XYZ file of C-alpha atoms in Angstrom:
133
model
C -0.017 -0.059 -0.002
C 1.241 3.311 -0.941
C 0.333 6.854 0.735
C 0.898 10.323 -0.362
C 0.121 13.359 1.716
C -0.018 17.115 0.538
C -0.639 20.164 3.218
C -2.102 23.634 2.909
C -3.032 26.132 5.250
C -5.676 28.825 5.759
C -6.664 31.443 8.453
C -10.307 31.778 9.628
C -12.646 33.067 12.310
C -15.337 30.981 13.926
C -17.259 30.411 17.186
C -19.132 27.227 18.202
C -22.640 26.983 19.133
C -23.670 24.654 21.918
C -20.438 24.775 23.487
C -19.819 26.009 26.981
C -16.317 27.712 27.037
C -14.194 30.213 25.507
C -14.797 28.642 21.963
C -18.370 29.887 21.900
C -16.817 33.336 21.351
C -15.739 34.436 17.855
C -11.884 33.597 17.619
C -9.672 32.400 14.905
C -7.179 29.892 13.875
C -4.379 29.603 11.436
C -5.468 26.132 10.200
C -3.139 23.278 8.778
C -4.676 20.633 6.784
C -3.220 17.584 5.262
C -4.760 15.325 2.659
C -3.778 11.631 2.416
C -4.314 9.522 -0.647
C -3.726 5.721 -0.599
C -3.723 2.992 -3.051
C -1.776 -0.161 -3.843
C -1.250 0.308 -7.682
C 1.105 3.154 -9.238
C 0.298 4.736 -12.573
C 2.409 4.471 -15.705
C 4.678 6.935 -14.378
C 5.440 5.202 -11.110
C 3.181 7.615 -9.025
C 0.042 6.855 -6.899
C -1.259 10.402 -7.919
C 0.457 13.407 -9.181
C 1.296 15.673 -6.148
C 0.436 18.778 -8.098
C -3.009 17.811 -8.866
C -3.796 16.937 -5.381
C -2.179 20.045 -4.082
C -3.936 22.358 -6.425
C -7.333 20.880 -5.241
C -6.541 21.303 -1.502
C -5.338 24.649 -1.909
C -8.423 25.666 -3.896
C -10.686 24.398 -1.234
C -8.769 26.049 1.698
C -8.858 29.433 -0.360
C -12.661 29.393 -0.110
C -12.313 29.387 3.600
C -9.354 31.579 3.899
C -9.952 34.997 5.705
C -13.591 34.318 6.328
C -15.898 33.903 9.287
C -16.774 30.177 9.024
C -19.940 30.558 10.627
C -21.124 32.293 7.533
C -20.885 29.158 5.474
C -24.365 27.355 5.139
C -22.535 23.800 4.977
C -21.512 24.268 8.693
C -24.815 24.945 9.975
C -23.569 27.705 12.191
C -21.172 25.222 13.904
C -17.991 24.878 12.187
C -16.055 22.305 14.091
C -12.708 21.069 13.051
C -14.556 17.774 12.182
C -17.068 19.466 9.958
C -14.320 21.459 8.288
C -12.445 18.329 7.628
C -15.574 16.937 5.933
C -16.102 20.221 3.676
C -12.484 19.938 2.551
C -12.726 16.254 1.792
C -15.787 16.783 -0.305
C -14.209 19.867 -1.845
C -11.286 17.833 -2.956
C -13.453 15.284 -4.498
C -15.513 17.602 -6.412
C -12.736 19.465 -7.992
C -10.693 16.413 -8.719
C -13.765 14.719 -10.365
C -14.105 17.702 -12.654
C -10.535 16.626 -14.226
C -11.564 12.997 -14.252
C -9.874 11.895 -11.396
C -12.138 9.788 -9.098
C -10.719 9.608 -5.517
C -13.790 8.002 -3.775
C -13.023 4.745 -2.116
C -14.312 1.637 -3.799
C -14.628 -1.673 -1.961
C -12.611 -3.825 -4.446
C -10.467 -1.142 -6.112
C -6.840 -0.972 -5.937
C -6.646 2.569 -7.294
C -5.752 5.751 -5.375
C -8.668 6.897 -2.974
C -8.692 9.806 -0.579
C -8.246 8.303 2.620
C -8.427 11.113 5.210
C -8.220 14.704 5.757
C -6.710 16.086 8.997
C -7.549 19.726 10.089
C -5.265 21.253 12.823
C -6.474 24.133 14.778
C -3.509 24.324 16.732
C -0.096 22.013 16.520
C -1.556 19.786 19.479
C -5.419 19.644 18.232
C -6.403 17.642 15.108
C -9.497 16.380 13.839
C -9.486 13.698 11.002
C -12.318 12.745 8.508
C -11.806 9.192 6.959
C -15.067 8.352 4.720
C -16.776 5.062 5.310
């Protein structure tokens, strides 16, 4: 099994509803995001997936979030937790790459590359990871 990982970052503000603590107030983070792709077969060029394509998709999705108030995005339903941000980024990468004919959704019997996980770090020591079923 092979795995490749690319990273990007963005800065954004948010607050958490239904939370009792300082994070219920508007505050910001400098988020770091990792996208992990796994697969057991390499392409003709000896790569699992071109880093450039994966990195471009990840950066495009992060750019949508950069310097925004995440609570303003309908997707988060006024509660942009790191977990929900990870799902948003996962779905964004899948959508962007599918427009280029690259399907990174996991298939039960496929050995081809799939987007295995998205990590969202709010701080160096706090991470949420989304792994699709």
